[in-house]
mmCIF file of C-alpha atoms in Angstrom:
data_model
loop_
_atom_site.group_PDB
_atom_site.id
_atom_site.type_symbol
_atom_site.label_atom_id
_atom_site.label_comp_id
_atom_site.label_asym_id
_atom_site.label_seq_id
_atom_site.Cartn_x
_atom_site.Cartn_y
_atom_site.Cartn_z
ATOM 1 C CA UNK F 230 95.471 -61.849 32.490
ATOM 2 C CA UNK F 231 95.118 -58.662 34.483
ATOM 3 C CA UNK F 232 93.975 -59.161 37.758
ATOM 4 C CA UNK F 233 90.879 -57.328 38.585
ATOM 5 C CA UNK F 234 91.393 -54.081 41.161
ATOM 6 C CA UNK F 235 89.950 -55.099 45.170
ATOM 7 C CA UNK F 236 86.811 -53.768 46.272
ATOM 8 C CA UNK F 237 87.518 -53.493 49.433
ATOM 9 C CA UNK F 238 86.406 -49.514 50.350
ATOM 10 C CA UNK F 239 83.287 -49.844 52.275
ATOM 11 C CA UNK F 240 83.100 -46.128 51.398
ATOM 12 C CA UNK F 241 83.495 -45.482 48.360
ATOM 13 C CA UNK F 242 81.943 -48.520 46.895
ATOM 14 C CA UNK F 243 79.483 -48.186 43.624
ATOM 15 C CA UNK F 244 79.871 -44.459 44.883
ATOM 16 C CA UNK F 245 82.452 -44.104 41.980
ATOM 17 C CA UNK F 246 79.760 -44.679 39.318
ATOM 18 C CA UNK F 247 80.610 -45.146 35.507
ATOM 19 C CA UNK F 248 84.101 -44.456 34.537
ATOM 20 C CA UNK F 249 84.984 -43.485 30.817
ATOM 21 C CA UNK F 250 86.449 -47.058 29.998
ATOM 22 C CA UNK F 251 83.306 -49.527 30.124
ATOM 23 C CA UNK F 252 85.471 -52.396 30.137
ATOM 24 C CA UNK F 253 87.770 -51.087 32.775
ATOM 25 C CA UNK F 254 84.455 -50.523 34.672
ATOM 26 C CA UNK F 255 83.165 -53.766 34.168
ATOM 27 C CA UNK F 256 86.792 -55.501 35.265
ATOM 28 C CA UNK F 257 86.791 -53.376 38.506
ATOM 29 C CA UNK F 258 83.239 -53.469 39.504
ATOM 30 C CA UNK F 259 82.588 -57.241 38.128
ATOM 31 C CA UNK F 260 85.754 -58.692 37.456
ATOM 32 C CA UNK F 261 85.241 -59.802 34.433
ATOM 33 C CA UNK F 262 87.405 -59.185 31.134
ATOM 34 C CA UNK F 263 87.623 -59.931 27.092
ATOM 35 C CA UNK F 264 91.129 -61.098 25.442
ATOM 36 C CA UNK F 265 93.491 -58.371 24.835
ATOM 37 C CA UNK F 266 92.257 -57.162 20.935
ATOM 38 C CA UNK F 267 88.782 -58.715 21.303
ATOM 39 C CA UNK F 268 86.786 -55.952 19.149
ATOM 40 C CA UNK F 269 89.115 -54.964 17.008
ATOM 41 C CA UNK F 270 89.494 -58.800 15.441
ATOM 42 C CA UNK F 271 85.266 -59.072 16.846
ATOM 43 C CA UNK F 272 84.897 -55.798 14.132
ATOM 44 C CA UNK F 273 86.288 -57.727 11.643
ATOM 45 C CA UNK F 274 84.722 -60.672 12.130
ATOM 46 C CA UNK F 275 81.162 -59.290 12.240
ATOM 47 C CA UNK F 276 81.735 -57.161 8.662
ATOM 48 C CA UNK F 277 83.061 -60.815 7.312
ATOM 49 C CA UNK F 278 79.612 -62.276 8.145
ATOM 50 C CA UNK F 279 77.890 -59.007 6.941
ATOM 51 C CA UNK F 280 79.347 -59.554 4.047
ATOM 52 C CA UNK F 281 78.807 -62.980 3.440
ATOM 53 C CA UNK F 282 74.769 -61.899 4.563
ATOM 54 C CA UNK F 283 75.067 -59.223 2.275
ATOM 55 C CA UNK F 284 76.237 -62.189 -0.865
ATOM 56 C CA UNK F 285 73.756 -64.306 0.115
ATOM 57 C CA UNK F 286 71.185 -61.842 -0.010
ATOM 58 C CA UNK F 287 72.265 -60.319 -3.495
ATOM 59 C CA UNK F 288 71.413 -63.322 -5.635
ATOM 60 C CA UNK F 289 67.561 -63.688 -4.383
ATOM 61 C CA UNK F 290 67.313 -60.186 -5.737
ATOM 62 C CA UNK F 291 68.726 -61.130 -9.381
ATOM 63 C CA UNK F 292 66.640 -64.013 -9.107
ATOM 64 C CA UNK F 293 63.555 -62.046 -10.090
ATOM 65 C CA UNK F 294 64.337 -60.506 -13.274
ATOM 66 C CA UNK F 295 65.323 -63.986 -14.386
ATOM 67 C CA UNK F 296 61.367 -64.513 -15.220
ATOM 68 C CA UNK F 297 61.769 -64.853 -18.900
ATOM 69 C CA UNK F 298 58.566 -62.895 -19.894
ATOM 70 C CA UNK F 299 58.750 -60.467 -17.137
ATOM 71 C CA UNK F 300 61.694 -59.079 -18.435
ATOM 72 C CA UNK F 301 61.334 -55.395 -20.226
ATOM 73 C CA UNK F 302 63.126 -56.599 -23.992
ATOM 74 C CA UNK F 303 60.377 -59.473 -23.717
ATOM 75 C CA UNK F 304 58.092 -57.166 -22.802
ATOM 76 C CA UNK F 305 58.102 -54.753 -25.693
ATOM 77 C CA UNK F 306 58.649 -57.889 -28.132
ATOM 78 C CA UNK F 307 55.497 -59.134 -26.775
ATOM 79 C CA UNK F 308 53.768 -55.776 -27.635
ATOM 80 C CA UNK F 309 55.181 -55.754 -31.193
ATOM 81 C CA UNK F 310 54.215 -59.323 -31.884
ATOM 82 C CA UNK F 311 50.596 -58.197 -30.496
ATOM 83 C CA UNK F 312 50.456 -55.536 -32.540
ATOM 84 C CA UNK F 313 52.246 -57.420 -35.589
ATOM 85 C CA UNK F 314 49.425 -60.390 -35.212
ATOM 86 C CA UNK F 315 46.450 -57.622 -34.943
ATOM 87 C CA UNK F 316 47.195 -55.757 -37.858
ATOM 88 C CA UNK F 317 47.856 -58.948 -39.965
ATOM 89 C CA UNK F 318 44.872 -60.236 -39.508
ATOM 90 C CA UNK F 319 42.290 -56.759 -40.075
ATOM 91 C CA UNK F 320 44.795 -56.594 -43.004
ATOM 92 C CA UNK F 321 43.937 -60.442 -44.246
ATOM 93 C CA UNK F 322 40.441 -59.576 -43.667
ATOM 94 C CA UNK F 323 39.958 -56.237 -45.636
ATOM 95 C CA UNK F 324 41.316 -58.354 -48.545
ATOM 96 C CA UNK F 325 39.173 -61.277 -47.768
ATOM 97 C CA UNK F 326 36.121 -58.432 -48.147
ATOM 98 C CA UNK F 327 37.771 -57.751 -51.372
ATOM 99 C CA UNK F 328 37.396 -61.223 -53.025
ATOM 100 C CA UNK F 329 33.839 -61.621 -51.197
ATOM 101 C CA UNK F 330 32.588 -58.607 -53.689
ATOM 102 C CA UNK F 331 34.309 -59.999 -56.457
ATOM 103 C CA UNK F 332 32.793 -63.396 -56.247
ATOM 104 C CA UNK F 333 28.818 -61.633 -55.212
ATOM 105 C CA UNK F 334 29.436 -59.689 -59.248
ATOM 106 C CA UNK F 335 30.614 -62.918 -60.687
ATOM 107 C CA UNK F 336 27.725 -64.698 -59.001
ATOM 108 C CA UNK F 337 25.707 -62.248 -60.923
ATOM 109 C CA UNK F 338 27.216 -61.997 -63.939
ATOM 110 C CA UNK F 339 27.169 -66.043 -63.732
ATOM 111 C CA UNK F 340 23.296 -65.591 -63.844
ATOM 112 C CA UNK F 341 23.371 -63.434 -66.827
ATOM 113 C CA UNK F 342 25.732 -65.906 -68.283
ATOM 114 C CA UNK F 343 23.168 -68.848 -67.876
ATOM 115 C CA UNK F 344 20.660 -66.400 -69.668
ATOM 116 C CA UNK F 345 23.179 -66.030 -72.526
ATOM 117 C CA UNK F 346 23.800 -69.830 -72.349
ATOM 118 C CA UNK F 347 20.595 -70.589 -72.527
ATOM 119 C CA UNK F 348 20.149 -69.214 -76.255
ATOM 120 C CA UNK F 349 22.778 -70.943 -77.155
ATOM 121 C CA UNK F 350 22.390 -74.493 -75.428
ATOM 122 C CA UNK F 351 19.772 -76.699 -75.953
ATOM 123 C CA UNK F 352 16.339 -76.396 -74.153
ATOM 124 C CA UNK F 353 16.340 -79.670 -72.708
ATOM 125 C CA UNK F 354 19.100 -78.508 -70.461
ATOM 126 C CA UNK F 355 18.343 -75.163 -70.023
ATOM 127 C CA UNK F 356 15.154 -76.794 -68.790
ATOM 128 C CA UNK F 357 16.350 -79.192 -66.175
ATOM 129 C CA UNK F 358 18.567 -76.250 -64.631
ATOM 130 C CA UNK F 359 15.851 -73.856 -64.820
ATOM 131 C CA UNK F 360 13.896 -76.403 -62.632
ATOM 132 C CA UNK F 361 16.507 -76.973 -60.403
ATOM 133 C CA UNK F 362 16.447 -73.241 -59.779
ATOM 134 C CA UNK F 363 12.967 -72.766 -59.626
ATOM 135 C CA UNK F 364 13.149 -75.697 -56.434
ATOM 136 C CA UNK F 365 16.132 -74.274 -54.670
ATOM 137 C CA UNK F 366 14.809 -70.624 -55.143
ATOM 138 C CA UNK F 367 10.940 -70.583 -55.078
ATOM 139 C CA UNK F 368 9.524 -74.414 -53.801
ATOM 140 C CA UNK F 369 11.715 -74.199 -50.620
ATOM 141 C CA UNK F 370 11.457 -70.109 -49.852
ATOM 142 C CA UNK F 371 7.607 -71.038 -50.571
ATOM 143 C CA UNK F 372 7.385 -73.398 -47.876
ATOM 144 C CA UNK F 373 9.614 -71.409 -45.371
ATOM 145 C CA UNK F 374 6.955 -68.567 -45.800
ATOM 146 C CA UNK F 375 4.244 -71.381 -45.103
ATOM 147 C CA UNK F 376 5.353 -72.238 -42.454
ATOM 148 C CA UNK F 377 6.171 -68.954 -40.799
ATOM 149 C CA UNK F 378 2.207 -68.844 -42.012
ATOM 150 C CA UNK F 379 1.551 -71.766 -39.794
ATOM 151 C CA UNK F 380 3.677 -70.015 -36.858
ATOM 152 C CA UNK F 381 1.537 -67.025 -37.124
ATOM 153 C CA UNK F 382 -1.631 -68.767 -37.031
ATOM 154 C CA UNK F 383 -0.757 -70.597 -33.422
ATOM 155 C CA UNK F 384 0.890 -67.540 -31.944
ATOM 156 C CA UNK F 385 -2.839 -65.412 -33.198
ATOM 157 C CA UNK F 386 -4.079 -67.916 -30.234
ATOM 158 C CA UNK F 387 -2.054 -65.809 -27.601
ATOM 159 C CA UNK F 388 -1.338 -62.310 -29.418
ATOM 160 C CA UNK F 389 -3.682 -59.504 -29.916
ATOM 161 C CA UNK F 390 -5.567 -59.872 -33.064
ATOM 162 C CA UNK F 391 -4.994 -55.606 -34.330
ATOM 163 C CA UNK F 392 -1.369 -56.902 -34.452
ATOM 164 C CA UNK F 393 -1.557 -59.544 -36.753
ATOM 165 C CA UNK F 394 -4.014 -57.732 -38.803
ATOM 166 C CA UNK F 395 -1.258 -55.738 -39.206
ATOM 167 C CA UNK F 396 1.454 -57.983 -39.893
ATOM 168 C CA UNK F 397 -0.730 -60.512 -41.884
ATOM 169 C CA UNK F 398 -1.447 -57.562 -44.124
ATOM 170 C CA UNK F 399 1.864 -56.619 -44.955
ATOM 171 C CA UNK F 400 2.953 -60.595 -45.324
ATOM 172 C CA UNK F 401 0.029 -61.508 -47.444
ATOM 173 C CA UNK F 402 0.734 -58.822 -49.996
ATOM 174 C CA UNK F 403 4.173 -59.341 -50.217
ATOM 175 C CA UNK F 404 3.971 -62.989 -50.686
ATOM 176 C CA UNK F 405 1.027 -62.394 -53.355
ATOM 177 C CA UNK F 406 2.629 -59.534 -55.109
ATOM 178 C CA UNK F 407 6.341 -61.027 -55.254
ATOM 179 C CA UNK C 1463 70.867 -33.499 12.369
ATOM 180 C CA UNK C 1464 72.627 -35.933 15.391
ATOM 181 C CA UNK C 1465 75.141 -37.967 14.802
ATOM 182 C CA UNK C 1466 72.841 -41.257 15.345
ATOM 183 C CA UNK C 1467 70.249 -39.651 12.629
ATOM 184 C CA UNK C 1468 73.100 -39.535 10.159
ATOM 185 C CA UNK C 1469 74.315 -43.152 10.929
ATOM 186 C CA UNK C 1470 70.945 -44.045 10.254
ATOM 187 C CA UNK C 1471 70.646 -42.310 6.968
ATOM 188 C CA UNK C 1472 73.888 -44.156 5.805
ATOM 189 C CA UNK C 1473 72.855 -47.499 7.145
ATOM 190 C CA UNK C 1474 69.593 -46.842 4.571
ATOM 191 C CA UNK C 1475 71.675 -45.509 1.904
ATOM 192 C CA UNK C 1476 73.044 -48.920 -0.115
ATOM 193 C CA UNK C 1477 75.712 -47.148 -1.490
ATOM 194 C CA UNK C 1478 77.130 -46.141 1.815
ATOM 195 C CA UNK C 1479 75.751 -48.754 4.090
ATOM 196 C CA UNK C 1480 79.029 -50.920 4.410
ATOM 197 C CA UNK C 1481 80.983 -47.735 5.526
ATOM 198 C CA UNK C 1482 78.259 -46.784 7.941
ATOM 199 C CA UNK C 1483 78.087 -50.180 9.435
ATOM 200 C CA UNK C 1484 81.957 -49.772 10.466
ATOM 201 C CA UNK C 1485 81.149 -46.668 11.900
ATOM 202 C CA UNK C 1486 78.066 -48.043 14.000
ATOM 203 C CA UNK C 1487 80.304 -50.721 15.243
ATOM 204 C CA UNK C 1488 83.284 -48.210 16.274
ATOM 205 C CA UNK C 1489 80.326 -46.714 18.452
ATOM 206 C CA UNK C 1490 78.175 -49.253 20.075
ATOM 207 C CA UNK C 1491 80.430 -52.523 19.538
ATOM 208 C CA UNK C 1492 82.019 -52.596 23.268
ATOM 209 C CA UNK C 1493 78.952 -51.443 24.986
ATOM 210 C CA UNK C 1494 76.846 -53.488 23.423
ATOM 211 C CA UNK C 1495 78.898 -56.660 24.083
ATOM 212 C CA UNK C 1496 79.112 -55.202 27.887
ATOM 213 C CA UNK C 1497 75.472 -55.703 27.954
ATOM 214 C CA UNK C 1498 75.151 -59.054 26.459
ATOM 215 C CA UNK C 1499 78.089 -60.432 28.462
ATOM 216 C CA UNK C 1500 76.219 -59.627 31.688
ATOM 217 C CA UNK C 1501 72.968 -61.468 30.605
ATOM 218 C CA UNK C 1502 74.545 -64.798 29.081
ATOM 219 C CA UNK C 1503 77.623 -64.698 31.278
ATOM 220 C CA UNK C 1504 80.756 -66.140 29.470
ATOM 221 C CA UNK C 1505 83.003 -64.139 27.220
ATOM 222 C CA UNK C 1506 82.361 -67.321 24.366
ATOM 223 C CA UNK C 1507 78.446 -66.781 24.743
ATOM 224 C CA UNK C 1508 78.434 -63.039 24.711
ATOM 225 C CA UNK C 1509 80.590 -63.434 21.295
ATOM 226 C CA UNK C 1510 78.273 -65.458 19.814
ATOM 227 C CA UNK C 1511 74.968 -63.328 20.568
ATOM 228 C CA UNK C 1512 76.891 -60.297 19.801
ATOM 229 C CA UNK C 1513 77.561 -61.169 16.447
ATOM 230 C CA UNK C 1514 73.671 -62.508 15.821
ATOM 231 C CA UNK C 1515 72.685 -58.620 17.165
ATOM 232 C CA UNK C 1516 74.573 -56.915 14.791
ATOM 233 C CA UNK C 1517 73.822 -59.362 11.638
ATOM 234 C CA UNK C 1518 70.094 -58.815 12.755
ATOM 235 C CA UNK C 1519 71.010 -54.738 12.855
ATOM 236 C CA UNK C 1520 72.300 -55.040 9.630
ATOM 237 C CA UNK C 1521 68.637 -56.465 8.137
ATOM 238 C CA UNK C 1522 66.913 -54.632 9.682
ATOM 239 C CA UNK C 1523 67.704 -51.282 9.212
ATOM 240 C CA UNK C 1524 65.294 -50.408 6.533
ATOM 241 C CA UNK C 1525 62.391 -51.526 8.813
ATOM 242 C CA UNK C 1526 64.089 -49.302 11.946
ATOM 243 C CA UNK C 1527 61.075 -46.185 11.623
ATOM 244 C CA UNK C 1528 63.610 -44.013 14.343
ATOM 245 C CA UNK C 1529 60.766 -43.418 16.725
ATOM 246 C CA UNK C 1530 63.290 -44.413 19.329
ATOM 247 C CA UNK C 1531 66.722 -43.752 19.407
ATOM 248 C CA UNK C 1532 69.233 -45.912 17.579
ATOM 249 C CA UNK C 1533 70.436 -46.925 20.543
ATOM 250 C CA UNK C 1534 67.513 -47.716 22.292
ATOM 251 C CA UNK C 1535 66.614 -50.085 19.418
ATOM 252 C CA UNK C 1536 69.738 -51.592 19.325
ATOM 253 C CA UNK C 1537 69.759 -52.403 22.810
ATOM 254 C CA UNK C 1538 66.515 -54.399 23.112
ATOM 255 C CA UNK C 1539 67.782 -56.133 19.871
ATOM 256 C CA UNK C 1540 70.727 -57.233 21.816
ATOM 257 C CA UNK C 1541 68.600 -58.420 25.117
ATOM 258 C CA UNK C 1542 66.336 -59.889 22.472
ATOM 259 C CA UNK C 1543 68.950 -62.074 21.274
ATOM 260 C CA UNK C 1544 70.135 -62.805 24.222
ATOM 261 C CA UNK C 1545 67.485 -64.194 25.839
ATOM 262 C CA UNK C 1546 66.611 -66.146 22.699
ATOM 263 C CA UNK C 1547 70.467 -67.912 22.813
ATOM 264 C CA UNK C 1548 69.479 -68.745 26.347
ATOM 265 C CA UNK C 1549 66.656 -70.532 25.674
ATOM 266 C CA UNK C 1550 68.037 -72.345 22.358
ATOM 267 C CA UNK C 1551 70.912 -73.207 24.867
ATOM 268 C CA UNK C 1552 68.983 -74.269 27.956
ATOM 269 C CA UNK C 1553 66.346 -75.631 25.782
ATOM 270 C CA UNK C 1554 63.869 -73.748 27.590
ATOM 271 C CA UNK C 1555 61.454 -70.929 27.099
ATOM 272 C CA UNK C 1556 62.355 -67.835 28.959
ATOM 273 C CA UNK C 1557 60.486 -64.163 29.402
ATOM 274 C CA UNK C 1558 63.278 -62.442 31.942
ATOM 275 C CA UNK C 1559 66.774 -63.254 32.764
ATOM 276 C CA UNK C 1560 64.978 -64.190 36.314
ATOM 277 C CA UNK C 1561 63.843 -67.111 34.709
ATOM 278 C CA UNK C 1562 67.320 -68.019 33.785
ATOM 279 C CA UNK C 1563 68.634 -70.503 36.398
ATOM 280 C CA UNK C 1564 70.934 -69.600 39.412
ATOM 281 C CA UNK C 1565 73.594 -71.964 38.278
ATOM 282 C CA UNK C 1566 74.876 -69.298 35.913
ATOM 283 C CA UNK C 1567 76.764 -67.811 38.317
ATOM 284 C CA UNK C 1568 78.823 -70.895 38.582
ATOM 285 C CA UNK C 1569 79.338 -71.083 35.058
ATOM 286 C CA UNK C 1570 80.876 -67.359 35.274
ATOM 287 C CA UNK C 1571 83.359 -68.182 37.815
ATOM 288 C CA UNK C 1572 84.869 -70.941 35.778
ATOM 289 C CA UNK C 1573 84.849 -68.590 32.618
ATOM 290 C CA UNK C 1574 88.417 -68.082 31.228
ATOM 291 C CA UNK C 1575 87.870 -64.090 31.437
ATOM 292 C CA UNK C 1576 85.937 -63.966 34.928
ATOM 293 C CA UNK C 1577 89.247 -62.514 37.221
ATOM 294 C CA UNK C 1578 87.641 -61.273 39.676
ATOM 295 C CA UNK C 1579 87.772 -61.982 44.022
ATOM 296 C CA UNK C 1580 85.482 -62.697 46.858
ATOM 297 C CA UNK C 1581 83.575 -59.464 46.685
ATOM 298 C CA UNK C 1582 83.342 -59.625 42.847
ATOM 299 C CA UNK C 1583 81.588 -62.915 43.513
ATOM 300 C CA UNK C 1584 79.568 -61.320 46.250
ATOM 301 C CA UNK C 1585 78.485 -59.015 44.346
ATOM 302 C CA UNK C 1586 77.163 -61.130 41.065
ATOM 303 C CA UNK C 1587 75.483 -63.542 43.962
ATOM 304 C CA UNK C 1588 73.741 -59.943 45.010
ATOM 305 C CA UNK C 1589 72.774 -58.854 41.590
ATOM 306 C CA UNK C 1590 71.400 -62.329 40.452
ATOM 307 C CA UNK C 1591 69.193 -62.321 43.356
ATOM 308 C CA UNK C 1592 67.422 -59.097 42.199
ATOM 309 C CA UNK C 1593 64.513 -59.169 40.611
ATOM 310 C CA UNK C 1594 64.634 -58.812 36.941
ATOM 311 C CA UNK C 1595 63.824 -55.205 36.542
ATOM 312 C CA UNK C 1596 65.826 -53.903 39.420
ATOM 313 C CA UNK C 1597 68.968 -55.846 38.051
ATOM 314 C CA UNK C 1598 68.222 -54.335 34.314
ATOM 315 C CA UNK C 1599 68.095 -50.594 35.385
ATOM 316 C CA UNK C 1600 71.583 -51.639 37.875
ATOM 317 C CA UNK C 1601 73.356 -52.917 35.201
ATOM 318 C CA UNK C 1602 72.067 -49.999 32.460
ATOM 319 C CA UNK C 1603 72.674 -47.399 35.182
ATOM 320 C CA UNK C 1604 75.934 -48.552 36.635
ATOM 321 C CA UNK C 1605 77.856 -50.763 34.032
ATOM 322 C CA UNK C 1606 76.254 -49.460 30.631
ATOM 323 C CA UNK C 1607 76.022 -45.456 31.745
ATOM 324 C CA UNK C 1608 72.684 -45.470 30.212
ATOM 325 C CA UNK C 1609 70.816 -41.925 31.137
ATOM 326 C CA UNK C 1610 67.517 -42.171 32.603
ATOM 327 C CA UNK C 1611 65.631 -40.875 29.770
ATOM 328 C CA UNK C 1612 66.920 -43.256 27.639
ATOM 329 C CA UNK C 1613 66.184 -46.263 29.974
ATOM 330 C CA UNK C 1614 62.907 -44.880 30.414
ATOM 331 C CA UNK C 1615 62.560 -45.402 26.398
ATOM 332 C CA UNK C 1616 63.981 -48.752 26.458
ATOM 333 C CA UNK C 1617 62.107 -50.155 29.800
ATOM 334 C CA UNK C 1618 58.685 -48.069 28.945
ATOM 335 C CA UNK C 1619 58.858 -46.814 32.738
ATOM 336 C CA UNK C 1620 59.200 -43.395 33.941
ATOM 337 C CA UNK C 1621 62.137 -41.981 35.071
ATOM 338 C CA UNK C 1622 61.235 -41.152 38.482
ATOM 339 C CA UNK C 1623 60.619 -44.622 39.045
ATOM 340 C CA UNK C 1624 63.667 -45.640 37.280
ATOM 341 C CA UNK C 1625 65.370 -43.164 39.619
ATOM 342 C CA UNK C 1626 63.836 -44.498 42.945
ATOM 343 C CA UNK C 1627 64.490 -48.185 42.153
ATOM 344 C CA UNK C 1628 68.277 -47.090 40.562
ATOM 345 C CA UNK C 1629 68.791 -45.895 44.528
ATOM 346 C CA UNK C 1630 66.862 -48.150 46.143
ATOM 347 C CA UNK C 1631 69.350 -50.800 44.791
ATOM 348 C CA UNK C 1632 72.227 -49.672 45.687
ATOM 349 C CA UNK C 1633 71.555 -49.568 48.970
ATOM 350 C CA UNK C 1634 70.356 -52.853 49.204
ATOM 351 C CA UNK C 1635 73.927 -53.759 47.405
ATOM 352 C CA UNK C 1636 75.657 -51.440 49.669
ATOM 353 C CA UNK C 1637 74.143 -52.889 52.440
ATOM 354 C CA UNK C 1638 75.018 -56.372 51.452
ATOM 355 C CA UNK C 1639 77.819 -56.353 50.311
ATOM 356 C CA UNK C 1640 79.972 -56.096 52.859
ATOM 357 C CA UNK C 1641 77.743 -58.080 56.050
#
């Protein structure tokens, strides 16, 4: 190792200032030194761990795309499935509307069938089914009308009387007439 | 555009960073270890911290805003680091190298790379009995050629100050040294 240069001018000393070398400065003012090709093999020593920072680094970044259903083909899949699901089902639906009308004219034609029937079957039967209409149709629609009736009455307690007038009116006449 | 400004712009460009970094190192490699080596004294130490300052350059690049120079910045990354391998090595909390026990200097003499004589030792016995300011603008002013301006960025104190205490120093060095 080079021996550091003697500081021995009272003169001149830390007159000289900085000197173009920093590590010749440093060995002459402090006496201190670095092995001879320090920062040259240092350089290549620091880009080595750079590097290796720079690796290490690299696959946190991949790591996000790696989210199955963040990923844009999944994306747009997603969409098409969406809109594949969305249109199935207004699709299934319109048709569904389709058979609903169909069976509302053959519930009706089913009635004029029954009137048809009836000539021909017996009147015994024709009978028993035209009761069994007349207590599905007109008994129970008779007594939901009562008691809506009935509702009318206790609700008269608390409403003004001009409105059911009104209302009573219309009802009654209905009911009578149909 | 300086030639620091362009660095910079490479160091933020990915594509060009690696290159840049080789460059940055060509630049402020040697006077950056200069500055390290004086705080944590042996060659082995300032190795170490060196390396840390310019992986911690490397990350943080993108957050560097350039409202200093990139000197300036690198610099307190590098007494930053520093003082932090101090304290992980002392096992102690430090805010200034004055906090950082005498018995340093004893460690320096016995380093492989310390070469120096009587006066050298004189002299670090001087400096380490400076308070911690006064020592940082000697060693920036002296030893790093660091212009006033600059310091005054990197200390936050004027320069007429700097200037005054820079002088002030030396004398008291000048004065001691050789009693």
């Amino acid at each position: 190792m080079k021996k550091a240069p003697e500081n021995t001018n009272q003169n001149n000393f830390l007159k000289g200032g900085f000197k173009n070398d920093i590590s010749e400065n440093h060995n002459a003012s402090l006496g201190i030194t670095v092995p001879e090709g320090y920062f040259s093999k240092s350089k290549r020593s620091i880009l080595d761990k750079i590097k290796e920072e720079a690796a290490s680094e690299a696959p946190k970044e991949i790591k996000k795309p790696l989210v199955f259903w963040m990923r844009p083909q999944f994306k747009y899949m997603a969409a098409a499935s969406l809109v594949f699901i969305l249109s199935l089902t207004f699709w299934l639906q319109s048709a569904n509307n389709k058979d609903a009308d169909k069976s509302t004219i053959e519930f009706l034609s089913f009635s004029d069938d029954n009137l048809i029937n009836a000539l021909i079957v017996n009147d015994a039967e024709f009978e028993t089914l035209a009761d069994a209409i007349l207590i599905n149709e007109i008994v129970i629609k008779a007594e939901l009308s009562e008691q809506r009736m009935d509702d009318l009455f206790f609700n008269s307690l608390f409403v003004e009387d001009s409105l059911i007038d009104n209302y009573t009116d219309d009802q009654f006449l209905e009911t009578i007439i149909l | 555009m300086s030639k620091d400004a362009e660095l910079v712009k490479k160091l933020k460009d990915p594509t060009q960073k690696e290159k840049a970094f080789s460059e940055l190192l060509d630049v402020y490699q040697e006077r950056l270890y200069w500055h390290i080596r004086k705080i944590v004294t042996t060659h082995e130490n300032a190795d170490d911290v060196l390396q840390n300052t310019f992986v911690r350059v490397y990350k943080s690049i993108l957050k560097f805003e350039e409202k200093s120079s990139l000197h300036t910045w690198m610099y307190r990354i590098a007494y930053n680091e520093s003082i932090r391998f101090l304290e992980k090595n002392n096992k102690k909390s430090y805010h200034n190298i004055d906090e950082v026990p005498a018995s340093n200097l004893q460690v320096l003499f016995e380093d492989a790379y310390f070469n120096g004589d009587e006066v050298h030792k004189k002299l670090h016995k001087i400096i380490a009995g400076l308070k911690e300011k006064q020592k940082r603008i000697f060693h920036m002013k002296y030893f790093d050629d660091i212009s006033f301006r600059q310091m005054s960025e990197i200390l936050e104190t004027s320069e007429s100050t700097l200037k005054s205490t820079y002088y002030s120093v030396v004398k008291i060095i000048e004065k001691k040294i050789f009693l």
